[in-house]
Coordinates of C-alpha atoms and ligand atoms in Angstrom, one line a residue:
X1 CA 18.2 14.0 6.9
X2 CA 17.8 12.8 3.3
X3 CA 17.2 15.3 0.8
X4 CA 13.7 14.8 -1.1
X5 CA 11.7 16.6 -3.7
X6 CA 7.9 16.4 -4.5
X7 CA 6.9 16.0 -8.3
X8 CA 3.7 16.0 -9.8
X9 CA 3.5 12.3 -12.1
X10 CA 1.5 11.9 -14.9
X11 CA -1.8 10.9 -13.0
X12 CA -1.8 14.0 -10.8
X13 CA -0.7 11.8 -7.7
X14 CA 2.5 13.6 -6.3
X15 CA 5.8 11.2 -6.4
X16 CA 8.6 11.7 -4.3
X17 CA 12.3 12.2 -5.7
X18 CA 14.9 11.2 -3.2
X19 CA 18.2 13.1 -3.9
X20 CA 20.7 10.7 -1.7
X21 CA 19.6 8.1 -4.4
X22 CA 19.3 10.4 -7.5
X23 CA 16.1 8.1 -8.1
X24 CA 12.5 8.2 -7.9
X25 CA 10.3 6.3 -4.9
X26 CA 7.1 6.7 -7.7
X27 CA 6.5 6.0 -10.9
X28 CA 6.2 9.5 -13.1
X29 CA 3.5 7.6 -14.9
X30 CA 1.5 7.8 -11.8
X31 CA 2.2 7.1 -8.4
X32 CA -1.5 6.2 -7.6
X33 CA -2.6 4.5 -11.2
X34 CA 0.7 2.1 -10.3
X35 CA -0.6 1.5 -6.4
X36 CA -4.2 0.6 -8.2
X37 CA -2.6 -1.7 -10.8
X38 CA 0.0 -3.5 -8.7
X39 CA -1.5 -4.2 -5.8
X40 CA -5.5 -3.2 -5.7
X41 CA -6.8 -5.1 -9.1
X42 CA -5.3 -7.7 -8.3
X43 CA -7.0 -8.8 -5.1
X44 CA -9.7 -11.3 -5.0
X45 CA -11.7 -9.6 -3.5
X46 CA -14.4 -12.4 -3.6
X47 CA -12.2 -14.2 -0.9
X48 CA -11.4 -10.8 1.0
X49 CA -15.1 -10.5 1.3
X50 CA -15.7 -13.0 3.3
X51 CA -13.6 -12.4 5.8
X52 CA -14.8 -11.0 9.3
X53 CA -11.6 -9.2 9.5
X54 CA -9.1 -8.0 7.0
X55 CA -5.5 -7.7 8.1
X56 CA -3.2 -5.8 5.6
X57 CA 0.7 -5.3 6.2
X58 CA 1.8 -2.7 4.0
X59 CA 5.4 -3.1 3.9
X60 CA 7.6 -0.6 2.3
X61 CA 4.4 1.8 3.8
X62 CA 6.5 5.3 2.4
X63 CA 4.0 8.0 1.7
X64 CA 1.1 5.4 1.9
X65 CA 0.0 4.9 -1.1
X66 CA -1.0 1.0 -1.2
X67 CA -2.7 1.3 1.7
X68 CA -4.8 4.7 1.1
X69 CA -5.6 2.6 -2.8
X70 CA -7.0 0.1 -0.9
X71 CA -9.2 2.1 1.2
X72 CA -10.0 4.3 -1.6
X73 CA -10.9 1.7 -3.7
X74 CA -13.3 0.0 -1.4
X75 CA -14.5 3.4 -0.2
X76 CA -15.8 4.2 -4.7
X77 CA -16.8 0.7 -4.6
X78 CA -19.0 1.1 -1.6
X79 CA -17.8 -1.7 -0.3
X80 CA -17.2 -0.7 2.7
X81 CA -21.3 -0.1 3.5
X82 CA -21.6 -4.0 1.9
X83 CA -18.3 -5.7 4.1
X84 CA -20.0 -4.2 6.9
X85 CA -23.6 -5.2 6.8
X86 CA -23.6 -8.7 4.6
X87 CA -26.6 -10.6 5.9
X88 CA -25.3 -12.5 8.8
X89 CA -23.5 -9.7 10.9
X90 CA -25.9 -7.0 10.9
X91 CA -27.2 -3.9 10.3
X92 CA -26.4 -2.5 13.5
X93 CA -23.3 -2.2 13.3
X94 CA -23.8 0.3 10.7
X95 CA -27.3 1.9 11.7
X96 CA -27.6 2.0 15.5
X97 CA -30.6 4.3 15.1
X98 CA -33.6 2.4 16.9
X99 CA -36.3 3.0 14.2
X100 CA -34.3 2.2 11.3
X101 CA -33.1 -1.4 13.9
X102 CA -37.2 -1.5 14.0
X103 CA -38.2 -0.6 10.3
X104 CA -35.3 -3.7 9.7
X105 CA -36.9 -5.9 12.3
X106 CA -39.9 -5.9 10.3
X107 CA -38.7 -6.6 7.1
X108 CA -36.8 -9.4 8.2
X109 CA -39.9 -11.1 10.3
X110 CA -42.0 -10.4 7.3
X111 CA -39.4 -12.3 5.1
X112 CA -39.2 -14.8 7.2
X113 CA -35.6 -15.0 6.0
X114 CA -33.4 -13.9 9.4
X115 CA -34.1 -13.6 13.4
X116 CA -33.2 -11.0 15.6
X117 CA -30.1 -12.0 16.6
X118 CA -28.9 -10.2 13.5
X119 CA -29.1 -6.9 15.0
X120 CA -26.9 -7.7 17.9
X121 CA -23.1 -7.1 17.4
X122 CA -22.0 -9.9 18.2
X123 CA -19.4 -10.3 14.7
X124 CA -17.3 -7.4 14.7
X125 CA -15.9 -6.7 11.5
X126 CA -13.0 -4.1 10.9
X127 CA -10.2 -3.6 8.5
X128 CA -7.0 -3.2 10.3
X129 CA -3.6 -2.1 8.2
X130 CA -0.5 -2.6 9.7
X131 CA 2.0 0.1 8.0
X132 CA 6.1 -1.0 7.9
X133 CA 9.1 1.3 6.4
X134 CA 12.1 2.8 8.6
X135 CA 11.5 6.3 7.2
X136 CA 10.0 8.0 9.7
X137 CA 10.0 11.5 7.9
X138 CA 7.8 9.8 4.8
X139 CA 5.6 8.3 7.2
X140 CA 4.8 11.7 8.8
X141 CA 4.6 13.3 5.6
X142 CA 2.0 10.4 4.8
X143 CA -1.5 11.8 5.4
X144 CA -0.5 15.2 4.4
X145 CA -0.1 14.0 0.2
X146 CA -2.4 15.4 -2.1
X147 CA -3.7 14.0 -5.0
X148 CA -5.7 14.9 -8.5
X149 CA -3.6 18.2 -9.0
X150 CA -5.5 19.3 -12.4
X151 CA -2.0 20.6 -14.9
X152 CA 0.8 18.5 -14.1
X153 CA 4.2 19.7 -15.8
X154 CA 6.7 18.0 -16.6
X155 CA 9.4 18.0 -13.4
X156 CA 12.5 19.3 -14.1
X157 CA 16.2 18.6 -13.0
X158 CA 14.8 15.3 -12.1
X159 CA 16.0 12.1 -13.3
X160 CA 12.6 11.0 -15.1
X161 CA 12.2 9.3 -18.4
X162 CA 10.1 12.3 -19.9
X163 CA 8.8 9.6 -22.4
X164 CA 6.4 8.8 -19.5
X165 CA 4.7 12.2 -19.5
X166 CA 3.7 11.6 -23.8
X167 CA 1.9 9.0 -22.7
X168 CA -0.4 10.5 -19.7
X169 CA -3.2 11.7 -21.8
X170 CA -3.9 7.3 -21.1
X171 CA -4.2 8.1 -17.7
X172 CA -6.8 8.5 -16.2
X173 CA -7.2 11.4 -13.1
X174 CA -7.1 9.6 -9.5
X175 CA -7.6 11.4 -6.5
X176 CA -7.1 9.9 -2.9
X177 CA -9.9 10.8 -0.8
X178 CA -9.3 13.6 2.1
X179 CA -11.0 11.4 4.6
X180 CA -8.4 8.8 4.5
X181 CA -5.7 11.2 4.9
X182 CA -7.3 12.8 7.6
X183 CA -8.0 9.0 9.1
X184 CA -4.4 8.0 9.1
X185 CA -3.6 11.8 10.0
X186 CA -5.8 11.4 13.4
X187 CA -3.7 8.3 14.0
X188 CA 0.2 10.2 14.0
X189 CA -0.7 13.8 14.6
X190 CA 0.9 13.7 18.4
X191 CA 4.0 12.4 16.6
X192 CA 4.1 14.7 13.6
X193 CA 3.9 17.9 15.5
X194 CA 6.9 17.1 17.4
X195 CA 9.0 16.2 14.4
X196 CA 10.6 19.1 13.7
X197 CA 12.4 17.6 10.2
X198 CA 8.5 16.9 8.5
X199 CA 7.7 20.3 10.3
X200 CA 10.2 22.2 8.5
X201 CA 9.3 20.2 5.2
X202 CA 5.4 21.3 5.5
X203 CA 6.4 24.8 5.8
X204 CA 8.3 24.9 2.9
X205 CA 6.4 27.1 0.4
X206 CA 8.2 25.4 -2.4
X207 CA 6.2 22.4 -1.2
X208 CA 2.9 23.5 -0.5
X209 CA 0.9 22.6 -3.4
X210 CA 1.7 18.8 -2.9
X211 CA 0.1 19.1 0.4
X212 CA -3.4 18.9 1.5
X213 CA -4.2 22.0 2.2
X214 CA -6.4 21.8 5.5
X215 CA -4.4 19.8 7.2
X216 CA -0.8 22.0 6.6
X217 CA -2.7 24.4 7.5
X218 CA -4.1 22.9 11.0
X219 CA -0.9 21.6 12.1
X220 CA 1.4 24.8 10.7
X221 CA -1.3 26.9 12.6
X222 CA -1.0 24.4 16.0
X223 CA 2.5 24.5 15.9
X224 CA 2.6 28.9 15.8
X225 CA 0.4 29.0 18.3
X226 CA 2.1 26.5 20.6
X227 CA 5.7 28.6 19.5
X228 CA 5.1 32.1 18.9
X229 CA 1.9 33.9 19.1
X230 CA -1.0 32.9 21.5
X231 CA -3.6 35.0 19.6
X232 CA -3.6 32.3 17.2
X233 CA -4.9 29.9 19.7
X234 CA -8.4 31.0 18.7
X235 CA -7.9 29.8 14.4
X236 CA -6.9 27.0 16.2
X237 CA -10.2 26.4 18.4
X238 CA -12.0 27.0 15.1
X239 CA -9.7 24.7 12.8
X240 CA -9.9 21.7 15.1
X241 CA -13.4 22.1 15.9
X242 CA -13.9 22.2 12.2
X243 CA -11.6 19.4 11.4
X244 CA -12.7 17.1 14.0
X245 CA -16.2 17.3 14.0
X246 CA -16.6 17.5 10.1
X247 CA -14.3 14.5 9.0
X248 CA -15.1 12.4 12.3
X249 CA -18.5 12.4 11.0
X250 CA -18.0 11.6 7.6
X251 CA -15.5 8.8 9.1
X252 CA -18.8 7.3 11.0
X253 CA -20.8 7.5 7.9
X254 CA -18.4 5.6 5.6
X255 CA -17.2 3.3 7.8
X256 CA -14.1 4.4 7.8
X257 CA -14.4 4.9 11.5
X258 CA -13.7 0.6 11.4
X259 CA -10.8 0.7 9.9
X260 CA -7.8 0.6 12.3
X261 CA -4.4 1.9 11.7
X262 CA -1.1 0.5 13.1
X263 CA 2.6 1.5 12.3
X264 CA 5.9 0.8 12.9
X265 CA 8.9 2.5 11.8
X266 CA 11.7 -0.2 11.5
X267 CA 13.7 -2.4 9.5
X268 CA 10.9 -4.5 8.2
X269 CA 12.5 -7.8 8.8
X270 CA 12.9 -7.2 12.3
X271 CA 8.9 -6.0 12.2
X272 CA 8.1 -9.1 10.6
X273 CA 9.7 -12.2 12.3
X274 CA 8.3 -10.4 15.8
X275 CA 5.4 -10.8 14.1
X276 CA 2.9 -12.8 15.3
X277 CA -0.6 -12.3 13.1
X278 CA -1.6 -13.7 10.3
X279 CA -2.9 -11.3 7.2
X280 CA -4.9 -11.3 4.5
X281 CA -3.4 -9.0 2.4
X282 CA 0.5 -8.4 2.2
X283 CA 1.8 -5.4 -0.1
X284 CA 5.6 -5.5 -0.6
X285 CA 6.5 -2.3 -2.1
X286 CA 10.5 -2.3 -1.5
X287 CA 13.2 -0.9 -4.1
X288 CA 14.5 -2.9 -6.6
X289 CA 16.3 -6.3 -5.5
X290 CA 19.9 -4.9 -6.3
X291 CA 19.1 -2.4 -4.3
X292 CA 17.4 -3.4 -1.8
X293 CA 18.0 -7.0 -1.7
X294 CA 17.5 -7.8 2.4
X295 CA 13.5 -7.7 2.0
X296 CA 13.6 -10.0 -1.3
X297 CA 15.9 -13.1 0.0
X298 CA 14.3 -16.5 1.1
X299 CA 14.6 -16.0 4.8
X300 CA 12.6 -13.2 4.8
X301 CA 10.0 -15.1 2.3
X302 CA 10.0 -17.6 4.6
X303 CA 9.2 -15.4 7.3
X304 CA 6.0 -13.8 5.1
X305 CA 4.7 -17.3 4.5
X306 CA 4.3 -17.6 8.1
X307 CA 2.3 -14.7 8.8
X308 CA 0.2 -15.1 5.4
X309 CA -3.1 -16.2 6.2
X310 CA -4.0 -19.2 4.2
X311 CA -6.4 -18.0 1.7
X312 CA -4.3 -14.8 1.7
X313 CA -2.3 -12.9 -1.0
X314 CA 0.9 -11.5 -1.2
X315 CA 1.8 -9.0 -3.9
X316 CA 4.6 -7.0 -5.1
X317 CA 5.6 -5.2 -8.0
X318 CA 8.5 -7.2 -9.3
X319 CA 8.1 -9.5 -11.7
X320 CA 12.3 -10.5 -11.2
X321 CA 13.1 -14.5 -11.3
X322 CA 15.2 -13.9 -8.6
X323 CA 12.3 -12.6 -6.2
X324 CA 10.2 -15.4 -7.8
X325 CA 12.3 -18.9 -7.1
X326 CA 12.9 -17.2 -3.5
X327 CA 9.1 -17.0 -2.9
X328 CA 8.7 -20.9 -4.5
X329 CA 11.7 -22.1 -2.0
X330 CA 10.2 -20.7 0.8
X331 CA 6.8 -22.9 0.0
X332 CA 4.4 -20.0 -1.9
X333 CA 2.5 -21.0 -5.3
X334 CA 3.4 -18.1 -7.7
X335 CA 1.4 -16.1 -9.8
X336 CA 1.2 -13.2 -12.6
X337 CA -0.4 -9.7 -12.3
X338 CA -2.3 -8.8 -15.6
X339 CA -2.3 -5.4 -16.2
X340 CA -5.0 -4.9 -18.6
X341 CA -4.3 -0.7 -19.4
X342 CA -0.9 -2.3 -20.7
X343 CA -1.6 -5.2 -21.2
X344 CA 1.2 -7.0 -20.2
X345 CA 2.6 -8.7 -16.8
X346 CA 3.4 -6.2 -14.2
X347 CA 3.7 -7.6 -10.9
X348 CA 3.7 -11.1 -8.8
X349 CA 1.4 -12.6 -6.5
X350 CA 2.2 -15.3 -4.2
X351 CA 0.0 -17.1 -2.4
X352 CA -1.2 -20.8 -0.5
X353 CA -4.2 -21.1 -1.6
X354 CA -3.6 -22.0 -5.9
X355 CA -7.6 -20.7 -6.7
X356 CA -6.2 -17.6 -6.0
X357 CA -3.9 -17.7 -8.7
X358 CA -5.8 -15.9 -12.3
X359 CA -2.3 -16.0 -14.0
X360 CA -0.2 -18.9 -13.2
X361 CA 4.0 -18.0 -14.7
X362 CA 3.7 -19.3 -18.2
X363 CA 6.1 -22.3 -19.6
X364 CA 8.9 -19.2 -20.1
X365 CA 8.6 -17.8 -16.6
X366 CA 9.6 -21.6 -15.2
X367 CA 12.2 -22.0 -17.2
X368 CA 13.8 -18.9 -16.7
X369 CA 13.5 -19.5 -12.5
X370 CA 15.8 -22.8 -13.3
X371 CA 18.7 -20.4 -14.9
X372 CA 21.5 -18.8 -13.1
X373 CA 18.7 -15.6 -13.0
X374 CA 16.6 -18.0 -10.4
X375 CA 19.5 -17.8 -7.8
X376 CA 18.2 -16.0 -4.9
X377 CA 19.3 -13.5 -2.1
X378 CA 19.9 -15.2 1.1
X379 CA 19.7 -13.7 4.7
X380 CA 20.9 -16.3 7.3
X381 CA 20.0 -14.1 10.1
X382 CA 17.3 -11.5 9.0
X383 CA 20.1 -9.0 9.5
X384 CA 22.8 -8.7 7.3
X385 CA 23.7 -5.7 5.4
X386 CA 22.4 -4.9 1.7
X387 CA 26.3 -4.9 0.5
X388 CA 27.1 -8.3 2.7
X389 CA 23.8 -9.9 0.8
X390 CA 25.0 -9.0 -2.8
X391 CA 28.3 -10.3 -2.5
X392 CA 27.1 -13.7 -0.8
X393 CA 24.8 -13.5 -3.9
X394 CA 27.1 -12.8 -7.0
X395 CA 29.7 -15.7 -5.2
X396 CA 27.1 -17.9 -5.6
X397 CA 26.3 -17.2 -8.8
X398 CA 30.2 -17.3 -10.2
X399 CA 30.5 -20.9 -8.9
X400 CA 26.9 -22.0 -10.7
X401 CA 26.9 -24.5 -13.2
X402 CA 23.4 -23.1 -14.6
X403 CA 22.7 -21.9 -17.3
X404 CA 22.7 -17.8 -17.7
X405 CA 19.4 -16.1 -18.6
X406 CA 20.6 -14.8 -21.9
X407 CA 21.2 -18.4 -23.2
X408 CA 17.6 -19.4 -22.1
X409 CA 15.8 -16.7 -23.7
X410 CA 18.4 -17.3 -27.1
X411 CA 17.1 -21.2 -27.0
X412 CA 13.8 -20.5 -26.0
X413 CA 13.1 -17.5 -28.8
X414 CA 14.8 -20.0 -30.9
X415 CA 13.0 -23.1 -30.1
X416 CA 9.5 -21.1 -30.6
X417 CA 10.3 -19.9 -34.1
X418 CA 10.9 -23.3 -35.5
X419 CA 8.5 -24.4 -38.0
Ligands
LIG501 C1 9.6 2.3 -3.4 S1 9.5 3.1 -1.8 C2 7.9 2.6 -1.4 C3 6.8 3.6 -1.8 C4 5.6 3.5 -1.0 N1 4.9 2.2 -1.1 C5 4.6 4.6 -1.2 O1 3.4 4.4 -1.4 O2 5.1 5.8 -1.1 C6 10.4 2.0 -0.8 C7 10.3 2.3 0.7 O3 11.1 1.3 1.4 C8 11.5 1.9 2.6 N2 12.6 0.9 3.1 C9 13.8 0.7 2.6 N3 14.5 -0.2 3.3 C10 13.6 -0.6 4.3 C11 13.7 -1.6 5.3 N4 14.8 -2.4 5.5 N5 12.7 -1.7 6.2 C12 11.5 -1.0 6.0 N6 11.4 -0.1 5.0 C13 12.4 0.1 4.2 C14 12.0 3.3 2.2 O4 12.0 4.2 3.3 C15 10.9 3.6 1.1 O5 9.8 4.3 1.7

């Protein structure tokens, strides 16, 4: 089983240091702020708000952060109490108390503005996330993650630039919230307490202060009882009963109770081009291209503009020309993500639908998609192997006639400092 090491990054969100690599899953600046900036602030979520149903694949899932953002965002923003009771859907799917369905009836007669109908629930709206990665180990680990640890020191024996940690003071404190651990935790739990590989990585004391602390405790407690000594059956009793009937409640009242959770621990391309929904949302979180280049090539764009729902976004982290042309060829409209706390480009967001584009690539990023830097992976078969896919790659760019990148950005520096 691969090796892996908790860290505390700069924003208090724990990042994950996997020693097989030597190299980092999270950014030490802040493996939440990055989730929030790459793939949260840049949703329109004008458009998503309209929608009876959001559909999010999180591919790349990991340790979940893109997904729990998401919920945690909408969750401070209250939108969850709005998505679920705009004017035309109702009330009652949120209040199914009679006299408050009654107090609202009256109002609305009074206003003259809806009719009954509106308390029926006959629109069901939900949120449903679809989480991809073939790390099943992470995926267990997933709900257990804690967040907003108070000092965070700087890791050591890890390969992390420590230049990051100078600048955390910008940072700003994130916490995930427990509920949506504990959601995506009430989802897994049968699988996670038969894995013993996750099992023996929550009992780790070295590990323990990355993990939320009720539920390592729940399952560690389950699992004793069910191994080694019945008299803890009774904590149990008490734990669960605590567990279930205090978070399932605070699920109902948020909402969260409509948000559905699916996953599938695969190769994501075989996950995909089974696939047959369409989504609003699609988070690709993979490594880098050169490392990881089978989820960046134009087959498997190709496949992601299929199941992209037409006012629907796709974003990802990479900002790469070769990810770019890849995402053009296979029919997207490309965009920039602005991060504002930087402000610079950080990310990419593709799309069908150009008024969802606030950034389009500048005059630069075009040019610099038609250089030999714009030659992209390819996959014939969704299947080939990350090694097979780089050397098809470099061939192809040997044997082009293009210009290389370092020329364009020569001329192009060159061309703009001309009188
Ligand atoms: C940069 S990490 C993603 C971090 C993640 N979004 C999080 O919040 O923790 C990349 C992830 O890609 C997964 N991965 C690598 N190759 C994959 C593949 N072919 N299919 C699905 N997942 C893959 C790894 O297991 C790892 O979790």
């Amino acid at each position: 089983m691969t090796e892996f090491k908790p860290y505390f990054t700069a924003d208090g969100s724990t990042g994950l240091y996997n020693s097989d690599f030597n190299d980092i899953y999270h950014s030490a600046t802040g493996a939440l702020t990055e989730a929030y900036e790459k793939f949260i602030y840049p949703i329109n979520f004008e458009m998503i708000n309209k929608k009876n149903e959001i559909k999010i694949l999180d591919i790349c899932y990991g340790i979940g952060y893109n997904s729990k953002s998401f919920l945690n965002y909408i969750l401070d923003k209250k939108f969850l109490k709005n998505y679920f009771s705009d004017n035309k859907t109702s009330f009652a799917t949120i209040y199914t108390d009679n006299i408050f369905k009654n107090f609202l009836k009256k109002i609305h007669i009074n206003n003259n503005t809806c009719n009954e109908t509106i308390y029926t629930d006959n629109i069901l709206r939900k949120i449903s996330i679809t989480a991809v990665d073939n790390d099943e180990k992470l995926f267990f680990l997933s709900p257990f993650i804690k967040t907003g640890q108070r000092k965070i020191s700087v890791p050591k024996n890890l390969p992390i630039n420590s230049k990051f940690y100078n600048n955390s003071k910008q940072i700003s404190k994130r916490k995930i919230n427990k509920l949506i651990n504990f959601l995506i935790f009430e989802k897994i739990s049968s699988e996670i307490i038969q894995n013993k590989g996750v099992l023996s990585i929550l009992s780790n004391e070295n590990f323990k202060d990355y993990f939320e602390t009720d539920l390592r405790g729940y399952v560690l407690n389950l699992v004793k009882e069910h191994c080694t000594n019945p008299k803890l059956s009774n904590l149990h009793n008490i734990y669960y009963r605590y567990l279930s009937k205090c978070y399932k409640m605070q699920l109902k009242r948020t909402n969260l109770d409509k948000v559905y959770f699916n996953y599938k621990i695969d190769d994501a391309r075989s996950v995909v081009r089974d696939d047959k929904n369409e989504y609003n949302l699609i988070f690709l979180d993979a490594f880098s291209p050169n490392k990881c280049p089978c989820l960046w090539s134009y087959e498997f764009f190709t496949e992601l503009y299929r199941i992209l729902e037409k006012d629907g976004m796709l974003l990802t982290y990479s900002t790469s020309a070769v990810v770019r042309s890849a995402m053009i060829e296979a029919g997207f409209i490309v965009g920039n993500v602005y991060n504002e706390r930087l402000n610079k480009f950080t990310g990419t967001v593709a799309v069908k639908n150009s008024e969802l584009i606030k950034y389009p690539l500048t005059e630069f990023d075009f040019g610099l998609l038609k250089t030999r830097a714009g030659i992209f992976y390819r996959d014939k078969n969704l299947n080939g192997q990350n090694e097979a896919i780089i050397e098809l790659y470099n061939l192809e760019k040997k044997n082009s006639i293009r210009e290389s990148s370092t020329q364009y950005i020569k001329n192009y520096t060159h061309n703009k400092d001309l009188p």
